[in-house]
Short mmCIF file of C-alpha atoms in Angstrom, two decimals:
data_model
loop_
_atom_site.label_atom_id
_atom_site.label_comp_id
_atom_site.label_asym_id
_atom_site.label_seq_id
_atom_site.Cartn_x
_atom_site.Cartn_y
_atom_site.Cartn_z
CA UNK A 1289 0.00 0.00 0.00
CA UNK A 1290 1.31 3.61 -0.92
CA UNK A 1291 2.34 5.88 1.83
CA UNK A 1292 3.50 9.48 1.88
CA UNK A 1293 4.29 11.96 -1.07
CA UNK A 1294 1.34 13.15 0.67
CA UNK A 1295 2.15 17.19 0.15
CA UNK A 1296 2.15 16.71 -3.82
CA UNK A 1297 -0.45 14.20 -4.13
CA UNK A 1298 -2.54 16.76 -2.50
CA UNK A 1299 -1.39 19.29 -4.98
CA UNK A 1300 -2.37 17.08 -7.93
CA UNK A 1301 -5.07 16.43 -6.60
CA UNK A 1302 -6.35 19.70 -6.20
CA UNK A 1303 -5.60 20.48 -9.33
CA UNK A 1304 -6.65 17.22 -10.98
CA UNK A 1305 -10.32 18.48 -9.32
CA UNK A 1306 -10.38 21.89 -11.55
CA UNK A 1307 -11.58 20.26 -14.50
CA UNK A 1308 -9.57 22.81 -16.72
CA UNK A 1309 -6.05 22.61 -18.48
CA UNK A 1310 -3.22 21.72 -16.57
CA UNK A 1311 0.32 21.24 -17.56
CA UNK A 1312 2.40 20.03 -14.58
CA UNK A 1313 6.36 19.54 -14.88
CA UNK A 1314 7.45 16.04 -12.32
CA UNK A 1315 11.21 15.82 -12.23
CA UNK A 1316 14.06 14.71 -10.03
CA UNK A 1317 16.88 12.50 -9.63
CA UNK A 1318 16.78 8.74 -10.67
CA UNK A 1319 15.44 6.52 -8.38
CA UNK A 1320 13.75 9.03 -5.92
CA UNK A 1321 10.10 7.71 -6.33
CA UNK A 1322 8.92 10.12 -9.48
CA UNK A 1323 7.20 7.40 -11.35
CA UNK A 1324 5.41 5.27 -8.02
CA UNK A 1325 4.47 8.99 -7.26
CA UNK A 1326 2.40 9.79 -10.67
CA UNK A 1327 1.69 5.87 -10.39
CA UNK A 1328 -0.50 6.26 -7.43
CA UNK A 1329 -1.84 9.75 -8.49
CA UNK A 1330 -3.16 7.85 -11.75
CA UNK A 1331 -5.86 5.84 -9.69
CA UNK A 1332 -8.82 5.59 -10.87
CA UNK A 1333 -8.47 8.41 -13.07
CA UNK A 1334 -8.85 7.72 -16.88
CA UNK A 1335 -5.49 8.44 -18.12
CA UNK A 1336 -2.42 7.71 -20.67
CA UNK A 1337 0.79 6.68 -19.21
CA UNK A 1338 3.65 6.81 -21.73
CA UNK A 1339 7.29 6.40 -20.96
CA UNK A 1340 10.09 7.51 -23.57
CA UNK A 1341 13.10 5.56 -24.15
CA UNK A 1342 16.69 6.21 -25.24
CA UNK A 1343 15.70 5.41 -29.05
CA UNK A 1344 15.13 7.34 -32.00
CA UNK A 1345 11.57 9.45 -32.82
CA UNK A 1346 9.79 6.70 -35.08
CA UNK A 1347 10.31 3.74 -32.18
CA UNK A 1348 8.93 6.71 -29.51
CA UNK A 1349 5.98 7.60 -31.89
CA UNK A 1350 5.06 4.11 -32.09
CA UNK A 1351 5.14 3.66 -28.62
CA UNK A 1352 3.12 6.83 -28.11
CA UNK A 1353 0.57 5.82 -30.16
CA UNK A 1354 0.27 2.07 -28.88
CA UNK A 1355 -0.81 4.03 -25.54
CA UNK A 1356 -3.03 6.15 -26.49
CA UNK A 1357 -5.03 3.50 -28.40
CA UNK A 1358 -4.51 1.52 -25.87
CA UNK A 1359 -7.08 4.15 -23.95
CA UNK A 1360 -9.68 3.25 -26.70
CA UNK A 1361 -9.56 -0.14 -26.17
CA UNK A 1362 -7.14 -0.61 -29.87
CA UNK A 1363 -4.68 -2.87 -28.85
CA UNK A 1364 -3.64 -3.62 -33.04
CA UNK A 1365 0.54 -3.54 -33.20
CA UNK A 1366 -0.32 -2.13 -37.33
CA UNK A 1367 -1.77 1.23 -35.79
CA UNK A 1368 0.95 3.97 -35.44
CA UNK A 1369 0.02 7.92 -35.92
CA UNK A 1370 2.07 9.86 -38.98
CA UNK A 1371 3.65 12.28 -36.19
CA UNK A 1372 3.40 13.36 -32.60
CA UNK A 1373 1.22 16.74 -33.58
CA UNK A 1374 -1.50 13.98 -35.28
CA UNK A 1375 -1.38 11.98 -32.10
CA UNK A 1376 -1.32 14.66 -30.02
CA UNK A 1377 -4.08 16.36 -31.93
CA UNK A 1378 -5.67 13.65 -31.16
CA UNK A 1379 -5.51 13.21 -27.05
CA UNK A 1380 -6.71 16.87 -27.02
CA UNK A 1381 -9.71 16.21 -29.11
CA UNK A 1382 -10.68 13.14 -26.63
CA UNK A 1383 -9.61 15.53 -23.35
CA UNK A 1384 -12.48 18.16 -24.55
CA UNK A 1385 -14.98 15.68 -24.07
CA UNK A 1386 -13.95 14.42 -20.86
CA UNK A 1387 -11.07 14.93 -18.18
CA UNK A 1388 -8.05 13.15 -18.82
CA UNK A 1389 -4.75 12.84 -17.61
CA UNK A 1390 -1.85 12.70 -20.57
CA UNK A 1391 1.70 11.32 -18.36
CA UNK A 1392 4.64 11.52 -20.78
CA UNK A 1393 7.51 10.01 -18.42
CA UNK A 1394 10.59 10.75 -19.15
CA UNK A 1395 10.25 13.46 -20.94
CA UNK A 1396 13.85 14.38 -22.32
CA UNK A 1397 14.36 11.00 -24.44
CA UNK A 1398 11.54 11.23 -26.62
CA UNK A 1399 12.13 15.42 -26.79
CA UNK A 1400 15.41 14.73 -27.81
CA UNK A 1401 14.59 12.28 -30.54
CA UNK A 1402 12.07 14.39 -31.41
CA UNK A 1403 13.54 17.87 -32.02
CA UNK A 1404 10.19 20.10 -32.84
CA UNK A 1405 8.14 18.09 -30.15
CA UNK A 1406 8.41 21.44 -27.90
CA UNK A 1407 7.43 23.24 -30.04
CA UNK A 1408 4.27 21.13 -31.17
CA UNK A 1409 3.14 21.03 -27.84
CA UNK A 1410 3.49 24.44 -27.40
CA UNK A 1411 1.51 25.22 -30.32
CA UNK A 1412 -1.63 22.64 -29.01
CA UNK A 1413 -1.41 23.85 -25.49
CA UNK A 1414 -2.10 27.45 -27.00
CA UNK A 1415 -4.86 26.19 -29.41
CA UNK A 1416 -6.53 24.07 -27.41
CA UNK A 1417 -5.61 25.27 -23.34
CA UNK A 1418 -9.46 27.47 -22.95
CA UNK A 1419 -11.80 24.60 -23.99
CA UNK A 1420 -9.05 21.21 -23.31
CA UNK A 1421 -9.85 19.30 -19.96
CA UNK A 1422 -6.72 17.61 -20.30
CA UNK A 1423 -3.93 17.59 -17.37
CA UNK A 1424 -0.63 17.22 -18.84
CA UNK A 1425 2.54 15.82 -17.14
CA UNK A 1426 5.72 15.76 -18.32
CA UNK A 1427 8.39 13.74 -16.04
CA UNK A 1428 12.07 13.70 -16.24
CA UNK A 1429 15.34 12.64 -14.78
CA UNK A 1430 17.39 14.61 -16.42
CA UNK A 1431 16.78 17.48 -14.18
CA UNK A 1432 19.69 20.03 -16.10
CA UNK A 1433 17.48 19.05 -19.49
CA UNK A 1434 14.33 20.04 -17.59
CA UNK A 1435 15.01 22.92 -16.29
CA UNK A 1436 17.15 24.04 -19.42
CA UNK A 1437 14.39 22.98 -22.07
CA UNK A 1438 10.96 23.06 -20.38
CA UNK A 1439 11.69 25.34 -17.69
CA UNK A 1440 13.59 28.09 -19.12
CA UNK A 1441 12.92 31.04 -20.63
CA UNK A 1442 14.24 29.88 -23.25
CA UNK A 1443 12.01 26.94 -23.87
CA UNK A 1444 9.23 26.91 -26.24
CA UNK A 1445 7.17 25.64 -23.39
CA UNK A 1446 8.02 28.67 -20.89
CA UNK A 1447 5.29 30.22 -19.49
CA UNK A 1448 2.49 27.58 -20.20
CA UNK A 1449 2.95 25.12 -17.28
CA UNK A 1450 0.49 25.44 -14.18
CA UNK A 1451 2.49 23.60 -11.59
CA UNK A 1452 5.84 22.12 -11.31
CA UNK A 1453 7.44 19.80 -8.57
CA UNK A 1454 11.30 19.41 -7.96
CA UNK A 1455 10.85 15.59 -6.03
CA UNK A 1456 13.70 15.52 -3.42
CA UNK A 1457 14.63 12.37 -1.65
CA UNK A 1458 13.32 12.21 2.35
CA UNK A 1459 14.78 13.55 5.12
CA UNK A 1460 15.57 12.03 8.05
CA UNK A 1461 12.46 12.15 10.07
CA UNK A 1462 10.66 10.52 7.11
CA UNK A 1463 13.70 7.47 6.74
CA UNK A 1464 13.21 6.64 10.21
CA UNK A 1465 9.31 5.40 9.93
CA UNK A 1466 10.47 3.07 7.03
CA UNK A 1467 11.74 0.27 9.22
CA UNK A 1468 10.52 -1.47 12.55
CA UNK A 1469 13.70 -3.41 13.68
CA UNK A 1470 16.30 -1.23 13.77
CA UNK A 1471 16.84 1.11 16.68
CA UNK A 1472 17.69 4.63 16.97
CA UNK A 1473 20.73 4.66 16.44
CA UNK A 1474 20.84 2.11 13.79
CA UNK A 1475 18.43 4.41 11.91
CA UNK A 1476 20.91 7.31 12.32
CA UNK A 1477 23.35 4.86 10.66
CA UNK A 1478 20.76 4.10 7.58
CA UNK A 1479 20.59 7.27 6.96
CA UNK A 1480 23.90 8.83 6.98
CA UNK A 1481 24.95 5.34 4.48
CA UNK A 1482 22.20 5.40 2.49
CA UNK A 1483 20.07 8.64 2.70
CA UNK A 1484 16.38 9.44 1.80
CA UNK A 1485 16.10 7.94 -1.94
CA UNK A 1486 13.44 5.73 -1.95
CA UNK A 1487 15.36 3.47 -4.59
CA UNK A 1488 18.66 3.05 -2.45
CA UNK A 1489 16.43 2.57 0.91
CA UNK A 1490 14.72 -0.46 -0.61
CA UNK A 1491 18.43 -2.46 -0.23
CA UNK A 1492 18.05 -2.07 3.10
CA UNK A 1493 17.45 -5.27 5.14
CA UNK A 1494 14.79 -3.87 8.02
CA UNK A 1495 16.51 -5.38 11.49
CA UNK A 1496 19.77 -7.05 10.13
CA UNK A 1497 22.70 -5.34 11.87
CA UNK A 1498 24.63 -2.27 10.23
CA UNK A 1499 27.22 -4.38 9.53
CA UNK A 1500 25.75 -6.87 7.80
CA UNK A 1501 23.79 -4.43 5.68
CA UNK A 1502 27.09 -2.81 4.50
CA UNK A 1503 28.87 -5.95 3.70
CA UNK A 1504 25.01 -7.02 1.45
CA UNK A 1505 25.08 -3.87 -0.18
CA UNK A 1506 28.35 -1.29 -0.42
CA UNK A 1507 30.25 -4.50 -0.30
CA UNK A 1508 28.64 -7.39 -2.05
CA UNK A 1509 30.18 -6.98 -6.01
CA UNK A 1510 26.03 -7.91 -7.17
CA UNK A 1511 24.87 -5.47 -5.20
CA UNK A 1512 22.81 -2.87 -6.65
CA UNK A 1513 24.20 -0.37 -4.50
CA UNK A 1514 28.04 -1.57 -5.27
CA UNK A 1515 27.90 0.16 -8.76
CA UNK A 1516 25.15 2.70 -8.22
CA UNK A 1517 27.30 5.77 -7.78
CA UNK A 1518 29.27 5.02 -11.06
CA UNK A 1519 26.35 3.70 -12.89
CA UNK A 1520 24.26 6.61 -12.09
CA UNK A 1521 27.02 9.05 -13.56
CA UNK A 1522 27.28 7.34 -16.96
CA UNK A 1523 23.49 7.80 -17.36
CA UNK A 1524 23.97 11.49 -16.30
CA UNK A 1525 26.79 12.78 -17.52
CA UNK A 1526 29.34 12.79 -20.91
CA UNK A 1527 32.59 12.32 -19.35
CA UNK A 1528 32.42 10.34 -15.80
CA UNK A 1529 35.43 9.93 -14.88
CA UNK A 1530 36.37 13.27 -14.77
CA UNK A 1531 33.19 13.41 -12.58
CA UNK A 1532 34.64 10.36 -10.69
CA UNK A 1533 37.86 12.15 -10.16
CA UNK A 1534 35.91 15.21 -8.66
CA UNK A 1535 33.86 13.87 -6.09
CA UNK A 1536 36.56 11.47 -5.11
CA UNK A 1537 38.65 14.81 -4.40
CA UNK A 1538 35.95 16.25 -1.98
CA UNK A 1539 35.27 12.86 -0.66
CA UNK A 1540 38.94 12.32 0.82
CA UNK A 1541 39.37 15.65 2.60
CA UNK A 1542 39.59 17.99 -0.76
CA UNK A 1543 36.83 20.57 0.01
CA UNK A 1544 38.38 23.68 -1.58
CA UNK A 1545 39.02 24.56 -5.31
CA UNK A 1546 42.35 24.65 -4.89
CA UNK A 1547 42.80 21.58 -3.38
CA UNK A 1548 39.65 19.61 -5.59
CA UNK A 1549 42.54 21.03 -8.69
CA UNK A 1550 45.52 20.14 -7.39
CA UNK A 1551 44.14 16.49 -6.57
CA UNK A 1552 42.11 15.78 -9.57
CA UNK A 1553 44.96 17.91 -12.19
CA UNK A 1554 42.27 19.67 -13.87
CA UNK A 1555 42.27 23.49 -13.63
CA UNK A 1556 40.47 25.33 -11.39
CA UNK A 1557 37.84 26.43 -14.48
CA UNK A 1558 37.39 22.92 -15.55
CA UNK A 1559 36.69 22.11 -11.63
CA UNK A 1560 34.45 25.11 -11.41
CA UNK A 1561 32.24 23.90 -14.60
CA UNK A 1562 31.83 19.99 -13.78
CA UNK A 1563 31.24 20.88 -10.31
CA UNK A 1564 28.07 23.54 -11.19
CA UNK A 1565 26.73 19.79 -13.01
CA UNK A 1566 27.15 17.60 -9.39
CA UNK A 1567 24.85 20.06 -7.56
CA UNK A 1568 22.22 20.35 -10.45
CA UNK A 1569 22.45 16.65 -9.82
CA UNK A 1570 22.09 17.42 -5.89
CA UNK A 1571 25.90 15.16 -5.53
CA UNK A 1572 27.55 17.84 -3.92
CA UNK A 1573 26.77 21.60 -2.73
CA UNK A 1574 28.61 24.67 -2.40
CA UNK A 1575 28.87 26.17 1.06
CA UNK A 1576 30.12 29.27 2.56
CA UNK A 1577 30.42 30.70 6.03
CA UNK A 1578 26.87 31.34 7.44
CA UNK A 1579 26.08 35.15 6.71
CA UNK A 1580 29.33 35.30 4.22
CA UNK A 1581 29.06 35.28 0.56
CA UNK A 1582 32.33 35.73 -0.46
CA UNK A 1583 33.12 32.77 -2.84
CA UNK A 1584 36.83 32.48 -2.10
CA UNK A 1585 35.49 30.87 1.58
CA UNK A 1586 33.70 28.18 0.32
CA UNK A 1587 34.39 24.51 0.30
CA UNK A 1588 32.35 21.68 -1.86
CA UNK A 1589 31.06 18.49 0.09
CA UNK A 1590 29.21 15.30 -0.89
CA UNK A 1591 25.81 16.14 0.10
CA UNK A 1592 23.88 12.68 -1.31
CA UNK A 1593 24.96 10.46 1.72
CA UNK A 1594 24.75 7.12 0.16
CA UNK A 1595 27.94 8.95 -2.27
CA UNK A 1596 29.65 10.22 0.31
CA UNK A 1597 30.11 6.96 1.60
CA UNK A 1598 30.57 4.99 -1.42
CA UNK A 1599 33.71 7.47 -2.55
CA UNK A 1600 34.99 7.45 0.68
CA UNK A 1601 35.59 4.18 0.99
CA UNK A 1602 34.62 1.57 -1.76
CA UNK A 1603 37.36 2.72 -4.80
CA UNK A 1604 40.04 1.89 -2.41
CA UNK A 1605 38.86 -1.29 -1.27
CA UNK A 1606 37.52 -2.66 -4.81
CA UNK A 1607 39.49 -5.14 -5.91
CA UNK A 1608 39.48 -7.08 -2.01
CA UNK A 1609 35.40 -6.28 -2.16
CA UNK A 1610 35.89 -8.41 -5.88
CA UNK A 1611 37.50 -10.87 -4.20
CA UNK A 1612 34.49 -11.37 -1.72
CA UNK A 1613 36.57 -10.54 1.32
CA UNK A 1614 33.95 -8.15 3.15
CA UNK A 1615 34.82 -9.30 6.57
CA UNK A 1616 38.32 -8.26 5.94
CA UNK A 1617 37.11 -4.50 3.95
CA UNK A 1618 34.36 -3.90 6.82
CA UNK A 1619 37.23 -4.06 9.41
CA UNK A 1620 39.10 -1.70 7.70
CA UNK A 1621 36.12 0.89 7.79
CA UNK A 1622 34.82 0.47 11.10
CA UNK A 1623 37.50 2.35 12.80
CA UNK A 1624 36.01 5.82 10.96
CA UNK A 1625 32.69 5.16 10.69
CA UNK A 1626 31.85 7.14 14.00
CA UNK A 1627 34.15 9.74 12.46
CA UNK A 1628 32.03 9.48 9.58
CA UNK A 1629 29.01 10.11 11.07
CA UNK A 1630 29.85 13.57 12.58
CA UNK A 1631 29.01 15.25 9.82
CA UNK A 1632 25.59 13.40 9.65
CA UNK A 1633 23.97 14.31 12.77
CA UNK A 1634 24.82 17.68 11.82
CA UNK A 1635 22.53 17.64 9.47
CA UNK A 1636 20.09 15.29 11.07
CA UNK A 1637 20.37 18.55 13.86
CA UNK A 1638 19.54 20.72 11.50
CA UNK A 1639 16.61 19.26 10.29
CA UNK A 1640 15.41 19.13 14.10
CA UNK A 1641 15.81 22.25 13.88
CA UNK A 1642 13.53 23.70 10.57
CA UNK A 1643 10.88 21.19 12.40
CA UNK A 1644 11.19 22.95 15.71
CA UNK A 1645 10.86 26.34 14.35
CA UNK A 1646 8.13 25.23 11.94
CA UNK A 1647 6.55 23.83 14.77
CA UNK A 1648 6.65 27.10 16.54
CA UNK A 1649 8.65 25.81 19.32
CA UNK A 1650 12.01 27.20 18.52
CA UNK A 1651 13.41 30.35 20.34
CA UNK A 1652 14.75 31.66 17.12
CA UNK A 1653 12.90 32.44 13.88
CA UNK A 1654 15.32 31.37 11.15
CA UNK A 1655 14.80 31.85 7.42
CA UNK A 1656 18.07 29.95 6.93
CA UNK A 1657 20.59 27.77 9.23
CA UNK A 1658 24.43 26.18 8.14
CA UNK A 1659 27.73 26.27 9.14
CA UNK A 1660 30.29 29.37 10.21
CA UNK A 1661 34.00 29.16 9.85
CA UNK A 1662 36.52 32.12 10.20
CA UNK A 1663 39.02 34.10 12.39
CA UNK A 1664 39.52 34.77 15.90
CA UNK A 1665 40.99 37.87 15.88
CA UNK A 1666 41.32 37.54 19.55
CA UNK A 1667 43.22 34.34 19.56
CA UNK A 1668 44.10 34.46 15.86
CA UNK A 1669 43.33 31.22 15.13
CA UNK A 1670 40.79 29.47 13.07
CA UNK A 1671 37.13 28.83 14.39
CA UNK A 1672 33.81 26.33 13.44
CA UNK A 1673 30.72 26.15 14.50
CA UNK A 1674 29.02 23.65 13.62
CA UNK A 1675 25.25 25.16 12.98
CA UNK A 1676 24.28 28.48 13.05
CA UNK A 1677 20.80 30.48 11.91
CA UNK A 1678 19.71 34.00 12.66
CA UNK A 1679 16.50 35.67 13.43
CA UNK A 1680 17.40 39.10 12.99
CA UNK A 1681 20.99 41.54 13.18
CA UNK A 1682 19.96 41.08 17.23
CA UNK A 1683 19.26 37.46 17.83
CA UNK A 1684 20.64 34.43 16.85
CA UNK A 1685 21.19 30.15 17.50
CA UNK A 1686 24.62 28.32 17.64
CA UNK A 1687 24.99 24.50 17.55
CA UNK A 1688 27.92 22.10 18.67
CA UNK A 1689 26.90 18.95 17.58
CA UNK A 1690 28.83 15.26 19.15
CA UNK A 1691 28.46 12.22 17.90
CA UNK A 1692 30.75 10.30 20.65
CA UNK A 1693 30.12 7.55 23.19
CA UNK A 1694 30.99 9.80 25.90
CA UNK A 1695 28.47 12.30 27.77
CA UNK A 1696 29.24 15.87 26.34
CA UNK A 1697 30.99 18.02 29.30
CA UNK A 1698 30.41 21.46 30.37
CA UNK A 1699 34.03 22.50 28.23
CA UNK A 1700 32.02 21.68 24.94
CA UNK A 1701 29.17 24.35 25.84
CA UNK A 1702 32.51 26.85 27.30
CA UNK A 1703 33.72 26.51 23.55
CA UNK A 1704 30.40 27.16 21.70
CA UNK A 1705 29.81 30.25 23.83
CA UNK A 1706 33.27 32.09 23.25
CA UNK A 1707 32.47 31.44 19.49
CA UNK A 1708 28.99 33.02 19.86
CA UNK A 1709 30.76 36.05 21.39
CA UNK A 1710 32.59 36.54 18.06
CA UNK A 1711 29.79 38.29 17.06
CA UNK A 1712 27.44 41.22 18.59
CA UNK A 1713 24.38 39.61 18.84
CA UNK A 1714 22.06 41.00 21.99
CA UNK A 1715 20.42 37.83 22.31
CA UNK A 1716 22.48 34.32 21.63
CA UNK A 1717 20.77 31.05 22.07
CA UNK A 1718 22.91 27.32 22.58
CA UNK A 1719 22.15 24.31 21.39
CA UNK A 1720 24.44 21.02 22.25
CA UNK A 1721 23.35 18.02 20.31
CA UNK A 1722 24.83 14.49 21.87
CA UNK A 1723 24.55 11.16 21.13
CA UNK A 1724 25.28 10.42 24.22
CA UNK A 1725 23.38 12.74 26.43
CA UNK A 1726 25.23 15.62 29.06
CA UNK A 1727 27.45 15.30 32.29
CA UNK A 1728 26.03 16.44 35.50
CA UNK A 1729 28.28 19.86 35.14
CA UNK A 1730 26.94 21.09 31.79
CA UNK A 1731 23.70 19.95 32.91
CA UNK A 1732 23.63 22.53 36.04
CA UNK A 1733 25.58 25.07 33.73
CA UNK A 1734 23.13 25.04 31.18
CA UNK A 1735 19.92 25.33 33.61
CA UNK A 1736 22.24 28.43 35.46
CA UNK A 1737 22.77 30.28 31.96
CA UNK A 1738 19.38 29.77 30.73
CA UNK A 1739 19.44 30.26 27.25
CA UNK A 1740 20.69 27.06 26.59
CA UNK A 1741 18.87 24.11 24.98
CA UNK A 1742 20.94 20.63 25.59
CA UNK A 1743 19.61 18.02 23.05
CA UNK A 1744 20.29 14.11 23.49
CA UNK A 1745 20.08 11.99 20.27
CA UNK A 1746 17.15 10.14 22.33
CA UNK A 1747 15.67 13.04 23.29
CA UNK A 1748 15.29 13.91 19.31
CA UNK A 1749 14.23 11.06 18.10
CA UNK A 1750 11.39 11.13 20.73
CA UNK A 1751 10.38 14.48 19.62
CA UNK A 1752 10.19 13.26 15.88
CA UNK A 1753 8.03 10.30 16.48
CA UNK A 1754 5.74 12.77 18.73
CA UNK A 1755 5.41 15.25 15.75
CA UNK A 1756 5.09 12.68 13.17
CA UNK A 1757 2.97 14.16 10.45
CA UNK A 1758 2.02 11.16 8.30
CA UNK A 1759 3.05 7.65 7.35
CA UNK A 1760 6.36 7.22 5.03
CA UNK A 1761 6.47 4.57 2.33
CA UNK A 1762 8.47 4.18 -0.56
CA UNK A 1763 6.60 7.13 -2.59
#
């Protein structure tokens, strides 16, 4: 039974319900639940479901037209329409009559086959959009060939859609309801190796250790997962392994331009061009110092999980992983997986975070939250913090976030407050996240200063399943 997607279903819906044109633009990464999403928005609603392939315009026409007299009950391989404007022509004529929903899945292969299709359903959508009752979706993967060719200004179909939906894989919050065995900390662990897309979430074993899920999956050579990250960049992209070479850079410590050059010998405008393509793919992101926008500060990180950890360690242990020796590769990466996971429940903080303000039941009203790094002119050495969002030039949140087996002390929370005095907020509020809850001292320090908020991992996770909004499946 389908679960979730609940936000756009309700926005199809609603607009499924107005009887009029629609044109609606579906795209997204592969594998993050696009199609099961239009799937269960088709039920019970008379429709056409067409998906392109990678072929050229007559096998797509055919196709085309096997669907849509498929609809009236033709099934005869001998009947083909002359073009896509005839069979078009067509589906508008029957959508006049009666509401109907037209799905043209992904989109870009049978656009790019078909060089004036744009522009011949521009043309219909203009002829036809005052009297048609036809809702219109075009899905993609190819999110830079959406957003260049149907989004754009540029496009021939600019300015006609109605809707449009960017599908994003699930956040934490949302990972955590999709098993029942594993506990919370194990579910921390799913998501930092594997993160929200529905696809890469369905390799997961519900209840078999961590360990053994790593050595079924990152390190089992038939494993779907053990080639995703390079399989997924051939479909994507003309020249992977440059790509390869880039995020394998960022994934072993090289966060900076400079350094993502010197590693990967490609100059910095080469970098700079390739790297604009991983975050239009939503690989990697750009980040600078919270409040800063000066470029030169910014460093590049993995920001799809399930790549992070692939990069970081399955090209150097491939050829023992072909060899089948995943007891011997999953000792090697145990020693840094708690390491790894720092940077994880920072985010899985932040996302408390945009809940708890959403919620109303944060002291600060953010617009934005991330990471600050800079100077201490005081000390003159280099500072982090590790989350930061303001409210206004006078107020403001900082966040130290732990993911250690020991109780955070009161030194952590003496730290976090000289780096909130860098700066001249009025009011400052502190936020320690642990995964291991507080010592007795930071406890009593906190309660004296007051406008401190100490977090524990189980204290979060508690919160989340309180403020659960809706069931999760694999939408």
């Amino acid at each position: 039974m389908f679960v979730g997607r609940e936000k756009e279903l309700t926005a199809l819906n609603r607009l499924y319900a107005g009887d009029r044109f629609e044109f609606v633009v579906i795209y997204g990464r592969r594998r993050v639940g696009k199609t099961t999403l239009i799937n269960q928005f088709l039920k019970e609603k008379k429709n056409i479901y067409f998906m392109g392939v990678e072929s050229n315009e007559k096998q797509n026409l055919y196709n085309f037209s096997r669907s849509v007299m498929q609809y009236n009950s033709v099934d005869s391989p001998e009947v083909s329409f002359s073009s896509f404007q005839t069979a078009l022509e067509y589906v508008f004529k029957i959508a006049e009559k009666e509401r109907l929903v037209l799905v043209i899945d992904e989109y870009p292969y049978v656009a790019k086959s078909s060089k004036s299709l744009a522009s011949t359903l521009q043309m219909l959508i203009d002829e036809h959009k005052a009297s048609s009752r036809l809702m219109l979706i075009l899905c993609g993967s190819s999110m830079s060939y959406i957003e260049d060719h149907v989004l754009s200004y540029k496009s021939p179909l600019y300015g006609r859609r109605t809707g449009q939906m960017k599908i994003l894989p699930f956040e934490y919050r949302e990972v955590t309801q999709f098993y029942h065995g594993f506990n919370d900390e194990q579910l921390a662990y799913i998501y930092g190796l594997y993160g929200g897309t529905p696809q890469y979430l369905r390799q997961v074993q519900d209840g078999v250790s961590i360990e053994d899920n790593i050595k079924n999956t990152f390190l089992n050579p038939i494993s779907m997962i053990f080639e995703e990250p390079e399989n997924l960049l051939k479909q994507e992209v003309r020249e992977p392994a440059v790509y390869n070479a880039l995020i394998s850079a960022i994934a072993n410590g090289a966060t900076r331009m400079s350094k993502i050059s010197s590693k990967t010998g490609e100059p910095s405008n080469v970098c700079s061009h390739y790297l604009k393509n991983l975050i239009a793919l939503g690989i990697v992101r750009k980040e600078m110092p919270y409040g800063n926008a000066t470029d030169n500060k910014s460093i590049y990180e993995i920001a799809d999980p399930l790549f992070r950890f692939w990069y970081r360690f399955i090209p150097e242990n491939a050829s023992l992983i072909m060899r089948g020796a995943a007891d011997v590769v999953y000792k090697r990466i145990f020693p840094y997986l708690s390491d790894y996971m720092g940077s994880v429940f920072e985010e899985i903080a932040k996302q408390y975070l945009w809940e708890k303000m959403i919620a109303g039941e944060c002291p600060v009203l953010f617009s934005s939250i991330g990471r600050w790094w800079g100077n201490d002119p005081v000390n003159k050495r280099q500072e982090e913090i590790d989350i930061m969002a303001e409210q206004d030039k006078d107020t403001a949140l900082f966040g130290e976030c732990k993911w250690t087996n020991e109780p955070v002390d009161k030194q952590v929370l003496d730290t976090l407050e000289r780096r909130s005095q860098l700066f001249s907020y009025t009011h400052t509020f502190l936020y320690l996240f642990s995964r291991s809850g507080f010592t007795k001292g930071c406890i009593e320090y906190a309660e004296e200063k007051g406008d401190v908020v100490l977090v524990s991992y189980e204290g979060m996770m508690k919160w989340f399943r309180k403020n659960r909004r809706s069931k999760i499946s694999w939408g």
